[in-house]
PDB file of C-alpha atoms and ligand atoms in Angstrom:
ATOM      1  CA  MET Z   1     194.609 164.285 126.656  1.00 93.00           C
ATOM      2  CA  THR Z   2     194.095 166.376 123.515  1.00 98.00           C
ATOM      3  CA  ARG Z   3     194.268 164.306 120.331  1.00 98.00           C
ATOM      4  CA  ILE Z   4     196.325 165.570 117.396  1.00 98.00           C
ATOM      5  CA  LYS Z   5     195.530 165.457 113.685  1.00 98.00           C
ATOM      6  CA  CYS Z   6     198.233 166.531 111.230  1.00 98.00           C
ATOM      7  CA  CYS Z   7     196.581 167.357 107.911  1.00 98.00           C
ATOM      8  CA  GLY Z   8     197.664 168.058 104.345  1.00 98.00           C
ATOM      9  CA  MET Z   9     200.107 165.156 104.003  1.00 98.00           C
ATOM     10  CA  THR Z  10     201.490 164.770 100.486  1.00 98.00           C
ATOM     11  CA  ARG Z  11     204.511 162.543 101.263  1.00 98.00           C
ATOM     12  CA  VAL Z  12     204.660 159.132 102.934  1.00 98.00           C
ATOM     13  CA  GLU Z  13     207.767 160.140 104.926  1.00 98.00           C
ATOM     14  CA  ASP Z  14     206.047 163.171 106.492  1.00 98.00           C
ATOM     15  CA  ALA Z  15     203.029 161.127 107.538  1.00 98.00           C
ATOM     16  CA  LEU Z  16     205.246 158.399 108.994  1.00 98.00           C
ATOM     17  CA  LEU Z  17     207.235 160.960 110.966  1.00 98.00           C
ATOM     18  CA  ALA Z  18     204.011 162.472 112.340  1.00 98.00           C
ATOM     19  CA  ALA Z  19     202.881 158.997 113.449  1.00 98.00           C
ATOM     20  CA  GLN Z  20     206.264 158.245 115.027  1.00 98.00           C
ATOM     21  CA  LEU Z  21     206.214 161.554 116.903  1.00 98.00           C
ATOM     22  CA  GLY Z  22     202.814 160.725 118.342  1.00 97.00           C
ATOM     23  CA  ALA Z  23     200.135 162.147 116.030  1.00 98.00           C
ATOM     24  CA  ASP Z  24     196.800 160.384 116.532  1.00 98.00           C
ATOM     25  CA  ALA Z  25     195.592 161.085 113.009  1.00 98.00           C
ATOM     26  CA  ILE Z  26     196.887 162.212 109.649  1.00 98.00           C
ATOM     27  CA  GLY Z  27     194.928 163.835 106.849  1.00 98.00           C
ATOM     28  CA  VAL Z  28     195.155 163.763 103.073  1.00 98.00           C
ATOM     29  CA  VAL Z  29     193.429 166.439 101.002  1.00 98.00           C
ATOM     30  CA  MET Z  30     191.542 164.976  98.036  1.00 98.00           C
ATOM     31  CA  THR Z  31     189.733 168.082  96.836  1.00 96.00           C
ATOM     32  CA  ALA Z  32     190.909 170.222  93.916  1.00 94.00           C
ATOM     33  CA  HIS Z  33     190.079 173.274  96.077  1.00 89.00           C
ATOM     34  CA  SER Z  34     193.487 172.817  97.722  1.00 91.00           C
ATOM     35  CA  LYS Z  35     197.133 173.390  96.893  1.00 93.00           C
ATOM     36  CA  ARG Z  36     197.760 170.241  98.963  1.00 96.00           C
ATOM     37  CA  GLN Z  37     195.609 167.991  96.776  1.00 97.00           C
ATOM     38  CA  VAL Z  38     196.943 164.459  96.327  1.00 98.00           C
ATOM     39  CA  SER Z  39     195.914 161.844  93.770  1.00 98.00           C
ATOM     40  CA  LEU Z  40     193.994 158.733  94.776  1.00 98.00           C
ATOM     41  CA  ALA Z  41     197.223 156.727  94.363  1.00 98.00           C
ATOM     42  CA  GLN Z  42     199.261 159.122  96.551  1.00 98.00           C
ATOM     43  CA  ALA Z  43     196.580 159.125  99.228  1.00 98.00           C
ATOM     44  CA  LYS Z  44     196.397 155.331  99.198  1.00 98.00           C
ATOM     45  CA  ALA Z  45     200.198 155.063  99.564  1.00 98.00           C
ATOM     46  CA  ILE Z  46     200.130 157.406 102.584  1.00 98.00           C
ATOM     47  CA  VAL Z  47     197.175 155.665 104.228  1.00 98.00           C
ATOM     48  CA  ASP Z  48     198.633 152.190 103.595  1.00 98.00           C
ATOM     49  CA  ALA Z  49     201.933 153.234 105.227  1.00 98.00           C
ATOM     50  CA  MET Z  50     200.324 154.160 108.550  1.00 98.00           C
ATOM     51  CA  PRO Z  51     200.912 151.918 111.576  1.00 98.00           C
ATOM     52  CA  PRO Z  52     198.009 150.520 113.625  1.00 97.00           C
ATOM     53  CA  PHE Z  53     196.042 152.964 115.789  1.00 98.00           C
ATOM     54  CA  VAL Z  54     196.726 155.998 113.609  1.00 98.00           C
ATOM     55  CA  THR Z  55     193.442 157.321 112.217  1.00 98.00           C
ATOM     56  CA  THR Z  56     193.472 158.330 108.561  1.00 98.00           C
ATOM     57  CA  VAL Z  57     191.258 161.151 107.302  1.00 98.00           C
ATOM     58  CA  ALA Z  58     190.454 162.002 103.661  1.00 98.00           C
ATOM     59  CA  LEU Z  59     189.311 165.580 103.116  1.00 98.00           C
ATOM     60  CA  CYS Z  60     186.768 166.566 100.454  1.00 97.00           C
ATOM     61  CA  MET Z  61     185.122 169.913  99.798  1.00 96.00           C
ATOM     62  CA  ASP Z  62     181.916 170.211  97.784  1.00 96.00           C
ATOM     63  CA  ASP Z  63     183.103 167.350  95.578  1.00 97.00           C
ATOM     64  CA  ASP Z  64     180.698 165.145  93.653  1.00 96.00           C
ATOM     65  CA  ALA Z  65     179.358 162.003  95.286  1.00 98.00           C
ATOM     66  CA  GLY Z  66     180.996 159.720  92.709  1.00 98.00           C
ATOM     67  CA  PHE Z  67     184.411 161.100  93.583  1.00 98.00           C
ATOM     68  CA  VAL Z  68     183.822 160.736  97.324  1.00 98.00           C
ATOM     69  CA  GLN Z  69     182.787 157.098  96.784  1.00 98.00           C
ATOM     70  CA  GLU Z  70     185.994 156.536  94.765  1.00 98.00           C
ATOM     71  CA  VAL Z  71     188.030 157.972  97.674  1.00 98.00           C
ATOM     72  CA  ILE Z  72     186.345 155.511 100.052  1.00 98.00           C
ATOM     73  CA  ASP Z  73     186.840 152.557  97.694  1.00 98.00           C
ATOM     74  CA  VAL Z  74     190.470 153.267  96.754  1.00 98.00           C
ATOM     75  CA  VAL Z  75     191.987 155.031  99.771  1.00 98.00           C
ATOM     76  CA  HIS Z  76     190.030 153.312 102.592  1.00 98.00           C
ATOM     77  CA  PRO Z  77     190.352 156.217 105.054  1.00 98.00           C
ATOM     78  CA  SER Z  78     189.146 155.690 108.635  1.00 98.00           C
ATOM     79  CA  LEU Z  79     187.154 158.921 108.336  1.00 98.00           C
ATOM     80  CA  LEU Z  80     186.061 161.401 105.703  1.00 98.00           C
ATOM     81  CA  GLN Z  81     186.215 165.136 106.393  1.00 98.00           C
ATOM     82  CA  PHE Z  82     183.742 167.341 104.545  1.00 97.00           C
ATOM     83  CA  HIS Z  83     185.011 170.890 104.419  1.00 95.00           C
ATOM     84  CA  GLY Z  84     182.429 172.683 102.264  1.00 94.00           C
ATOM     85  CA  THR Z  85     178.710 173.437 102.279  1.00 93.00           C
ATOM     86  CA  GLU Z  86     177.651 169.752 102.348  1.00 96.00           C
ATOM     87  CA  SER Z  87     174.419 169.051 104.260  1.00 96.00           C
ATOM     88  CA  ASP Z  88     174.020 166.381 106.941  1.00 97.00           C
ATOM     89  CA  GLU Z  89     171.781 164.380 104.584  1.00 98.00           C
ATOM     90  CA  TRP Z  90     174.404 164.508 101.823  1.00 98.00           C
ATOM     91  CA  CYS Z  91     177.334 163.582 104.090  1.00 98.00           C
ATOM     92  CA  LYS Z  92     175.624 160.528 105.560  1.00 97.00           C
ATOM     93  CA  GLN Z  93     174.720 158.975 102.170  1.00 98.00           C
ATOM     94  CA  PHE Z  94     178.084 157.152 102.050  1.00 98.00           C
ATOM     95  CA  GLY Z  95     177.541 155.215 105.277  1.00 98.00           C
ATOM     96  CA  HIS Z  96     181.137 156.106 106.193  1.00 98.00           C
ATOM     97  CA  PRO Z  97     182.074 157.973 109.398  1.00 98.00           C
ATOM     98  CA  TYR Z  98     182.943 161.611 108.840  1.00 98.00           C
ATOM     99  CA  LEU Z  99     183.933 164.920 110.379  1.00 98.00           C
ATOM    100  CA  LYS Z 100     182.123 168.079 109.285  1.00 97.00           C
ATOM    101  CA  ALA Z 101     184.092 171.310 109.156  1.00 96.00           C
ATOM    102  CA  ILE Z 102     182.378 174.466 110.409  1.00 95.00           C
ATOM    103  CA  ALA Z 103     183.625 177.760 108.941  1.00 94.00           C
ATOM    104  CA  MET Z 104     184.092 180.127 111.899  1.00 94.00           C
ATOM    105  CA  GLY Z 105     185.284 183.147 109.879  1.00 91.00           C
ATOM    106  CA  GLU Z 106     182.100 185.075 110.701  1.00 89.00           C
ATOM    107  CA  GLY Z 107     182.672 184.589 114.449  1.00 90.00           C
ATOM    108  CA  ALA Z 108     179.670 184.043 116.765  1.00 90.00           C
ATOM    109  CA  ALA Z 109     177.295 184.383 113.783  1.00 87.00           C
ATOM    110  CA  ALA Z 110     178.710 181.098 112.435  1.00 88.00           C
ATOM    111  CA  LEU Z 111     177.681 179.037 115.471  1.00 90.00           C
ATOM    112  CA  TYR Z 112     174.207 178.248 114.069  1.00 89.00           C
ATOM    113  CA  GLN Z 113     175.873 175.625 111.802  1.00 89.00           C
ATOM    114  CA  LEU Z 114     176.836 173.465 114.772  1.00 91.00           C
ATOM    115  CA  ARG Z 115     173.321 172.008 115.164  1.00 91.00           C
ATOM    116  CA  ASP Z 116     173.005 171.129 111.462  1.00 94.00           C
ATOM    117  CA  HIS Z 117     175.189 167.980 111.479  1.00 96.00           C
ATOM    118  CA  PRO Z 118     173.830 165.455 113.988  1.00 96.00           C
ATOM    119  CA  HIS Z 119     175.287 162.477 112.081  1.00 97.00           C
ATOM    120  CA  ALA Z 120     178.887 163.725 112.030  1.00 98.00           C
ATOM    121  CA  ALA Z 121     181.327 161.764 114.221  1.00 98.00           C
ATOM    122  CA  GLY Z 122     182.883 165.093 115.160  1.00 97.00           C
ATOM    123  CA  LEU Z 123     182.774 168.780 114.247  1.00 97.00           C
ATOM    124  CA  LEU Z 124     185.914 170.601 113.188  1.00 97.00           C
ATOM    125  CA  LEU Z 125     185.839 174.342 113.775  1.00 96.00           C
ATOM    126  CA  ASP Z 126     188.162 176.173 111.381  1.00 96.00           C
ATOM    127  CA  GLY Z 127     189.021 179.857 111.069  1.00 94.00           C
ATOM    128  CA  HIS Z 128     188.183 180.478 107.410  1.00 91.00           C
ATOM    129  CA  GLY Z 129     184.968 181.994 106.008  1.00 89.00           C
ATOM    130  CA  LEU Z 130     181.982 180.067 104.624  1.00 86.00           C
ATOM    131  CA  GLY Z 131     182.726 178.636 101.172  1.00 85.00           C
ATOM    132  CA  GLU Z 132     186.474 179.277 101.488  1.00 88.00           C
ATOM    133  CA  PRO Z 133     189.027 176.445 101.633  1.00 89.00           C
ATOM    134  CA  GLY Z 134     190.881 175.754 104.868  1.00 85.00           C
ATOM    135  CA  GLY Z 135     194.586 175.249 105.289  1.00 86.00           C
ATOM    136  CA  SER Z 136     194.974 179.015 105.217  1.00 84.00           C
ATOM    137  CA  GLY Z 137     196.429 179.570 108.681  1.00 92.00           C
ATOM    138  CA  LYS Z 138     193.440 181.718 109.737  1.00 93.00           C
ATOM    139  CA  SER Z 139     192.396 181.363 113.364  1.00 95.00           C
ATOM    140  CA  PHE Z 140     189.195 182.455 115.121  1.00 95.00           C
ATOM    141  CA  ASP Z 141     188.156 183.540 118.626  1.00 96.00           C
ATOM    142  CA  TRP Z 142     188.826 180.331 120.600  1.00 97.00           C
ATOM    143  CA  SER Z 143     186.454 181.391 123.381  1.00 96.00           C
ATOM    144  CA  LEU Z 144     183.581 180.738 120.939  1.00 95.00           C
ATOM    145  CA  MET Z 145     184.227 176.983 121.146  1.00 95.00           C
ATOM    146  CA  PRO Z 146     180.959 175.559 122.538  1.00 93.00           C
ATOM    147  CA  ARG Z 147     180.916 173.433 125.707  1.00 88.00           C
ATOM    148  CA  ASP Z 148     177.414 171.974 125.470  1.00 87.00           C
ATOM    149  CA  LEU Z 149     177.625 169.727 122.397  1.00 90.00           C
ATOM    150  CA  LYS Z 150     177.664 165.919 122.582  1.00 89.00           C
ATOM    151  CA  GLN Z 151     179.875 165.509 119.500  1.00 95.00           C
ATOM    152  CA  PRO Z 152     183.659 165.745 119.900  1.00 97.00           C
ATOM    153  CA  LEU Z 153     184.949 169.157 118.755  1.00 97.00           C
ATOM    154  CA  ILE Z 154     188.184 169.584 116.858  1.00 98.00           C
ATOM    155  CA  LEU Z 155     189.932 172.951 116.874  1.00 98.00           C
ATOM    156  CA  ALA Z 156     191.618 174.017 113.625  1.00 97.00           C
ATOM    157  CA  GLY Z 157     192.876 177.147 111.920  1.00 97.00           C
ATOM    158  CA  GLY Z 158     196.177 178.916 112.348  1.00 97.00           C
ATOM    159  CA  LEU Z 159     197.530 176.659 115.081  1.00 98.00           C
ATOM    160  CA  THR Z 160     201.295 176.540 115.649  1.00 98.00           C
ATOM    161  CA  ALA Z 161     203.664 175.269 118.325  1.00 98.00           C
ATOM    162  CA  ALA Z 162     203.690 178.810 119.728  1.00 98.00           C
ATOM    163  CA  ASN Z 163     199.926 179.247 120.187  1.00 98.00           C
ATOM    164  CA  VAL Z 164     198.471 175.741 120.578  1.00 98.00           C
ATOM    165  CA  ALA Z 165     198.828 175.558 124.386  1.00 98.00           C
ATOM    166  CA  GLU Z 166     196.857 178.795 124.789  1.00 98.00           C
ATOM    167  CA  ALA Z 167     194.294 177.588 122.236  1.00 98.00           C
ATOM    168  CA  ILE Z 168     193.775 174.348 124.194  1.00 98.00           C
ATOM    169  CA  ARG Z 169     193.491 176.227 127.497  1.00 97.00           C
ATOM    170  CA  ILE Z 170     190.755 178.480 126.128  1.00 97.00           C
ATOM    171  CA  ALA Z 171     188.860 176.124 123.791  1.00 97.00           C
ATOM    172  CA  GLN Z 172     189.337 172.773 125.577  1.00 97.00           C
ATOM    173  CA  PRO Z 173     188.823 170.773 122.373  1.00 97.00           C
ATOM    174  CA  TRP Z 174     188.727 166.999 121.975  1.00 97.00           C
ATOM    175  CA  ALA Z 175     191.468 167.345 119.363  1.00 98.00           C
ATOM    176  CA  VAL Z 176     193.519 169.891 117.460  1.00 98.00           C
ATOM    177  CA  ASP Z 177     194.105 169.879 113.715  1.00 98.00           C
ATOM    178  CA  VAL Z 178     197.053 171.564 112.036  1.00 98.00           C
ATOM    179  CA  SER Z 179     198.355 171.955 108.520  1.00 97.00           C
ATOM    180  CA  SER Z 180     200.207 175.167 107.568  1.00 97.00           C
ATOM    181  CA  GLY Z 181     201.641 175.581 111.097  1.00 97.00           C
ATOM    182  CA  ILE Z 182     203.844 172.503 110.598  1.00 98.00           C
ATOM    183  CA  GLU Z 183     204.958 173.291 107.030  1.00 97.00           C
ATOM    184  CA  SER Z 184     207.944 174.785 105.255  1.00 97.00           C
ATOM    185  CA  ALA Z 185     205.849 175.064 102.039  1.00 95.00           C
ATOM    186  CA  PRO Z 186     202.275 173.960 101.191  1.00 94.00           C
ATOM    187  CA  GLY Z 187     202.148 170.171 101.559  1.00 95.00           C
ATOM    188  CA  ILE Z 188     205.760 169.892 102.734  1.00 97.00           C
ATOM    189  CA  LYS Z 189     205.965 169.231 106.458  1.00 98.00           C
ATOM    190  CA  ASP Z 190     208.850 170.653 108.487  1.00 98.00           C
ATOM    191  CA  PRO Z 191     210.214 168.012 110.920  1.00 98.00           C
ATOM    192  CA  ILE Z 192     211.154 170.582 113.580  1.00 98.00           C
ATOM    193  CA  LYS Z 193     207.788 172.383 113.447  1.00 98.00           C
ATOM    194  CA  LEU Z 194     206.030 169.002 113.533  1.00 98.00           C
ATOM    195  CA  ARG Z 195     208.032 167.843 116.556  1.00 98.00           C
ATOM    196  CA  ASP Z 196     207.558 171.155 118.376  1.00 98.00           C
ATOM    197  CA  PHE Z 197     203.816 171.186 117.684  1.00 98.00           C
ATOM    198  CA  ILE Z 198     203.240 167.681 119.040  1.00 98.00           C
ATOM    199  CA  ALA Z 199     205.443 168.400 122.078  1.00 98.00           C
ATOM    200  CA  ALA Z 200     203.505 171.622 122.780  1.00 98.00           C
ATOM    201  CA  VAL Z 201     200.155 169.785 122.698  1.00 98.00           C
ATOM    202  CA  ARG Z 202     201.436 167.023 124.978  1.00 97.00           C
ATOM    203  CA  ALA Z 203     202.900 169.589 127.413  1.00 97.00           C
ATOM    204  CA  ALA Z 204     199.580 171.463 127.464  1.00 96.00           C
ATOM    205  CA  ALA Z 205     197.793 168.275 128.540  1.00 73.00           C
TER     206      ALA Z 205
HETATM  207  O1  LIG E 482     194.692 172.059 103.876  1.00 90.59           O
HETATM  208  C1  LIG E 482     194.088 172.448 102.874  1.00 90.59           C
HETATM  209  O2  LIG E 482     194.690 172.800 101.845  1.00 90.59           O
HETATM  210  C2  LIG E 482     192.588 172.509 102.882  1.00 90.59           C
HETATM  211  C3  LIG E 482     191.901 172.775 101.703  1.00 90.59           C
HETATM  212  C4  LIG E 482     190.517 172.830 101.674  1.00 90.59           C
HETATM  213  C5  LIG E 482     189.809 172.635 102.836  1.00 90.59           C
HETATM  214  C6  LIG E 482     190.472 172.375 104.040  1.00 90.59           C
HETATM  215  C7  LIG E 482     191.858 172.321 104.088  1.00 90.59           C
HETATM  216  N1  LIG E 482     192.557 172.099 105.255  1.00 90.59           N
HETATM  217  C8  LIG E 482     191.989 171.993 106.567  1.00 90.59           C
HETATM  218  O3  LIG E 482     192.151 173.203 107.303  1.00 90.59           O
HETATM  219  C9  LIG E 482     192.760 172.896 108.565  1.00 90.59           C
HETATM  220  C10 LIG E 482     193.479 174.079 109.149  1.00 90.59           C
HETATM  221  O4  LIG E 482     194.578 174.445 108.379  1.00 90.59           O
HETATM  222  P1  LIG E 482     195.698 175.444 108.951  1.00 90.59           P
HETATM  223  O5  LIG E 482     196.332 174.756 110.125  1.00 90.59           O
HETATM  224  O6  LIG E 482     195.013 176.716 109.312  1.00 90.59           O
HETATM  225  O7  LIG E 482     196.652 175.623 107.826  1.00 90.59           O
HETATM  226  C11 LIG E 482     193.649 171.746 108.173  1.00 90.59           C
HETATM  227  O8  LIG E 482     194.185 171.040 109.204  1.00 90.59           O
HETATM  228  C12 LIG E 482     192.697 170.925 107.328  1.00 90.59           C
HETATM  229  O9  LIG E 482     191.794 170.166 108.114  1.00 90.59           O
END
């Protein structure tokens, strides 16, 4: 079964609907590098509203350590997601489980980054270029998804209900992560797109 993370939640009702429709995880974007940024209070409200067994992920990108610690202390996410140029050493300083995003915009040349994060709970391969924010709807060559890594791999970037089955067939990820493909506007989730996306992933399994 391919797990599903729905990212970029800005409203409690969207996150609740994702959970009800069967999402395994929801994400809130804490970094100012995003048009989906939520405040600590908004993120806490979304995380607190989640039912048991839904993983909550707080996304940071080259933010300062004090801010990341505040996110942990106030929001209490199950996982952090570091989406910038953070090193393994830097990410593990918080003693909190995390995903590390790998920018796949440069294609095969980007794969060297995969060995640099041995302490990450999982690696999230996204279609944007190094140093750029995600959530842009950019995909990458799914056949580049490695098969020989011990860490769970999460496929992200430009996924939609229309292409996710093919993406899963080619990349065989542990999980898929989607943001703009389930939106009507940045941070506003579209119930039909959300439903169709989750149904497409479940049908692919
Ligand atoms: O969503 C954002 O705004 C964002 C900002 C900065 C870094 C990462 C961000 N989002 C991540 O990118 C994936 C893929 O997004 P999309 O489906 O291509 O729109 C998203 O799920 C987040 O993990």
